[in-house]
Coordinates of C-alpha atoms in Angstrom, one line a residue:
Q201 CA 3.8 30.1 259.2
P202 CA 0.8 28.1 258.0
N203 CA 0.7 30.2 254.7
G204 CA 4.3 29.7 253.5
I205 CA 7.9 28.9 254.0
T206 CA 9.8 31.1 256.5
I207 CA 13.6 32.1 256.9
E208 CA 13.4 30.7 260.4
Q209 CA 12.1 27.3 259.0
V210 CA 14.8 27.1 256.3
L211 CA 17.5 28.0 258.8
N212 CA 16.2 25.2 261.2
E213 CA 16.1 22.5 258.4
T214 CA 19.4 23.3 256.9
L215 CA 21.4 23.5 260.2
S216 CA 19.8 20.2 261.4
S217 CA 20.8 18.6 258.0
L218 CA 24.4 20.1 258.2
L219 CA 25.1 19.4 261.9
G220 CA 23.2 16.1 262.1
E221 CA 21.1 17.2 265.1
E222 CA 17.8 18.8 265.7
I223 CA 18.5 22.7 265.6
T224 CA 16.1 25.4 266.5
V225 CA 17.3 29.0 266.1
T226 CA 16.2 31.9 268.2
G227 CA 16.0 35.1 266.3
A228 CA 16.7 38.8 267.5
S229 CA 13.7 40.2 265.7
R230 CA 10.6 39.1 263.7
T231 CA 9.6 41.2 260.7
D232 CA 6.2 41.6 259.2
A233 CA 5.3 39.5 256.1
G234 CA 6.8 41.3 253.1
V235 CA 9.5 43.2 255.1
H236 CA 13.0 42.7 254.1
S237 CA 16.2 42.1 256.3
L238 CA 20.0 42.9 255.6
G239 CA 21.2 42.1 259.1
N240 CA 19.3 39.9 261.7
V241 CA 20.9 37.9 264.3
A242 CA 20.0 34.3 265.4
V243 CA 21.5 31.9 268.0
F244 CA 21.3 28.2 268.5
E245 CA 22.9 25.5 270.6
T246 CA 24.8 22.6 269.1
H247 CA 27.1 19.7 270.0
T248 CA 29.1 19.8 266.8
K249 CA 32.9 20.0 266.8
M250 CA 32.9 22.3 263.7
P251 CA 34.6 25.5 264.5
A252 CA 31.8 28.2 265.0
E253 CA 33.4 30.6 262.4
K254 CA 33.3 27.7 259.7
I255 CA 29.5 27.2 260.1
S256 CA 28.6 30.2 258.0
F257 CA 30.6 29.0 255.1
A258 CA 29.2 25.5 255.2
L259 CA 25.7 26.7 255.7
N260 CA 25.8 29.1 252.8
Q261 CA 26.7 26.3 250.4
R262 CA 23.3 24.7 251.3
L263 CA 21.0 27.6 251.7
P264 CA 18.7 29.1 248.9
E265 CA 20.2 32.1 247.1
D266 CA 17.8 34.6 248.8
I267 CA 19.1 33.7 252.4
V268 CA 22.9 34.4 253.3
V269 CA 24.5 34.0 256.6
Q270 CA 27.1 36.9 256.8
E271 CA 29.0 35.6 259.8
S272 CA 28.9 32.9 262.6
C273 CA 30.7 32.9 266.0
Q274 CA 30.5 31.4 269.4
V275 CA 28.7 33.5 272.0
P276 CA 28.4 33.3 275.9
E277 CA 25.9 31.0 277.2
D278 CA 23.9 33.9 278.7
F279 CA 23.7 35.8 275.5
H280 CA 20.2 36.3 274.0
P281 CA 19.6 38.1 270.8
R282 CA 16.3 39.6 271.8
F283 CA 17.0 40.5 275.4
S284 CA 20.6 41.7 275.3
K285 CA 20.9 45.5 274.9
S286 CA 21.1 46.6 271.4
R287 CA 20.2 49.2 268.9
K288 CA 18.2 48.2 265.8
T289 CA 18.1 50.1 262.6
Y290 CA 15.3 50.0 260.0
E291 CA 15.0 52.0 256.7
Y292 CA 11.8 52.8 254.9
R293 CA 12.1 53.6 251.1
F294 CA 10.1 55.4 248.6
R295 CA 11.1 54.1 245.3
Q296 CA 12.6 54.5 241.9
P297 CA 10.9 52.0 239.4
L298 CA 13.9 49.9 239.2
E299 CA 13.7 49.2 243.0
R300 CA 10.1 48.3 243.3
R301 CA 10.6 45.2 245.2
T302 CA 12.2 46.9 248.2
S303 CA 10.6 50.4 248.0
Y304 CA 7.1 51.9 248.0
F305 CA 6.0 54.1 245.1
Y306 CA 4.2 57.2 246.2
H307 CA 2.4 58.9 243.5
Y308 CA 2.4 62.6 244.7
P309 CA 5.2 65.0 245.5
L310 CA 6.4 65.0 249.3
D311 CA 7.8 67.9 251.3
V312 CA 10.9 66.2 252.7
S313 CA 11.7 69.4 254.8
A314 CA 8.4 69.1 256.6
M315 CA 9.0 65.4 257.1
Q316 CA 12.3 66.1 258.7
K317 CA 10.6 68.5 261.2
A318 CA 8.0 66.0 262.1
A319 CA 10.5 63.4 262.4
A320 CA 12.4 65.4 265.1
Y321 CA 9.3 65.1 267.5
L322 CA 9.8 61.4 267.7
V323 CA 13.4 61.2 268.6
G324 CA 14.1 60.4 272.3
E325 CA 12.1 58.3 274.8
H326 CA 8.3 58.3 274.3
D327 CA 5.1 56.4 274.8
F328 CA 4.5 55.1 271.3
T329 CA 1.0 53.9 271.8
S330 CA -0.2 56.0 268.9
F331 CA 2.4 54.4 266.5
A332 CA 1.5 50.8 267.5
S333 CA -0.8 48.3 266.0
V334 CA -3.9 47.6 268.0
H335 CA -2.7 44.1 267.9
A336 CA 0.6 44.8 269.7
Q337 CA 1.3 42.5 272.7
T338 CA 3.6 44.4 275.0
N339 CA 4.1 45.2 278.7
T340 CA 5.0 48.8 277.8
Y341 CA 4.7 51.1 274.9
V342 CA 7.7 53.2 275.9
R343 CA 10.6 52.9 273.5
M344 CA 13.7 55.1 272.7
I345 CA 14.6 56.4 269.3
Y346 CA 18.2 57.5 268.9
A347 CA 17.9 58.7 265.3
L348 CA 15.2 59.3 262.8
D349 CA 16.5 60.8 259.4
V350 CA 14.6 61.5 256.3
V351 CA 16.7 61.9 253.2
R352 CA 16.1 62.4 249.6
E353 CA 18.5 60.9 247.1
G354 CA 17.2 61.7 243.6
D355 CA 13.6 60.4 243.4
M356 CA 14.2 58.1 246.3
I357 CA 13.3 59.1 249.9
R358 CA 14.7 57.1 252.8
I359 CA 13.4 57.1 256.4
R360 CA 16.0 55.6 258.6
V361 CA 15.2 54.9 262.3
Q362 CA 17.4 53.5 265.0
G363 CA 16.0 52.6 268.4
N364 CA 16.3 50.2 271.3
G365 CA 13.3 48.2 270.0
F366 CA 10.1 48.7 268.0
L367 CA 6.3 47.9 268.6
Y368 CA 4.3 45.9 266.3
N369 CA 4.0 47.9 262.9
M370 CA 5.8 50.8 264.6
V371 CA 8.1 51.8 261.9
R372 CA 5.6 51.3 259.1
I373 CA 3.1 53.7 261.0
I374 CA 5.9 56.2 261.5
A375 CA 6.5 56.0 257.7
G376 CA 2.8 56.3 257.0
T377 CA 2.4 59.3 259.1
L378 CA 5.5 61.0 257.8
I379 CA 4.1 60.6 254.3
Q380 CA 1.0 62.4 255.4
V381 CA 3.2 65.2 256.7
G382 CA 5.1 65.2 253.4
A383 CA 1.8 65.3 251.4
G384 CA 0.3 68.2 253.6
I385 CA -2.4 66.2 255.1
K386 CA -0.7 66.6 258.6
K387 CA 1.5 69.4 259.9
P388 CA 5.0 68.7 261.5
E389 CA 3.9 70.0 264.8
D390 CA 1.0 67.4 264.8
M391 CA 3.5 64.8 265.8
E392 CA 3.5 66.3 269.4
S393 CA -0.2 65.9 269.9
I394 CA -0.2 62.4 268.2
L395 CA 2.3 61.2 270.8
A396 CA 0.6 62.7 273.7
G397 CA -2.9 61.4 272.5
K398 CA -1.7 57.7 272.8
D399 CA -4.4 56.7 270.3
R400 CA -3.6 54.6 267.1
E401 CA -6.4 56.6 265.3
L402 CA -4.4 59.9 265.5
A403 CA -1.5 58.5 263.6
G404 CA -1.3 58.0 259.8
P405 CA -1.9 54.6 257.9
T406 CA 0.5 51.7 258.2
A407 CA 2.9 51.9 255.2
P408 CA 3.1 48.8 252.9
A409 CA 5.5 46.2 254.2
H410 CA 7.6 45.9 251.0
G411 CA 9.1 49.4 251.4
L412 CA 10.8 48.5 254.9
T413 CA 14.2 46.9 255.3
M414 CA 15.7 45.8 258.6
I415 CA 19.3 47.1 258.2
G416 CA 20.8 45.4 261.3
L417 CA 21.5 45.3 265.0
E418 CA 24.3 46.7 267.1
Y419 CA 24.7 45.2 270.6
L420 CA 25.9 47.5 273.4

C-alpha cells in the first residue's frame, strides 16, 4: 500500500531473504486497514530444499514481533487459499477499556437480546447487497452465513460470524446495524426488510475497523 507497510510486504521480503529467491505470497483474505487477524492463510511457490514444516520456525526468527506464522506445510499444486471451499470466521468486539486496541467502545447500553433476534434473520444464504460497501467489486452479492452469534461477557459484547465469504465491509456493516438494533434505533424484525431492500442506505453505519478480528479459516 502507498501509505504504509503491509503484512504481505513483510512476508514477501522476509521469505525472499530466507529462501534466497523472489517470493510472492497469495493470501486467502484481505482485511480493511485497522482490522486484526488471528488466522489468515497464504501460499507461495519455492525451489528451496528446506522441509515445508521447518519454514515457519525459520521465518518467525526473522519476522517482527507483531507477525507470527503459526504453521507451515506443503499443499497440492491446485490448492488456492481464496478459491478453495472454506468457512471464514470473524469476530466484532465492543470493549473493556483494557482491550481498546482490538475492540470498539460504545457509550450507551445495548440490548443483547434484541441483537440476537436481529442476527437470526441473517443466518443462511441471502443477497447481502444492503450490507456491502458501495465500492464492493463482485459478480454476486449472495453469501452464506453459517452462524452469527451475539454474546455478552461482562462488559464485552462479541459478534462472531462464520460464512463462506464476505463482501467488502460486510461484517462491519452487520456489526453497525446490530449496534443500532441494540440501541433501539432499529427493531430486530427490520433486518428482514433491510435484506429484501438490497439497498446500502437501509442498513446501519460501518462499524470502526479496530473492533474487528479475523479469527481464521477452515477448509472444507
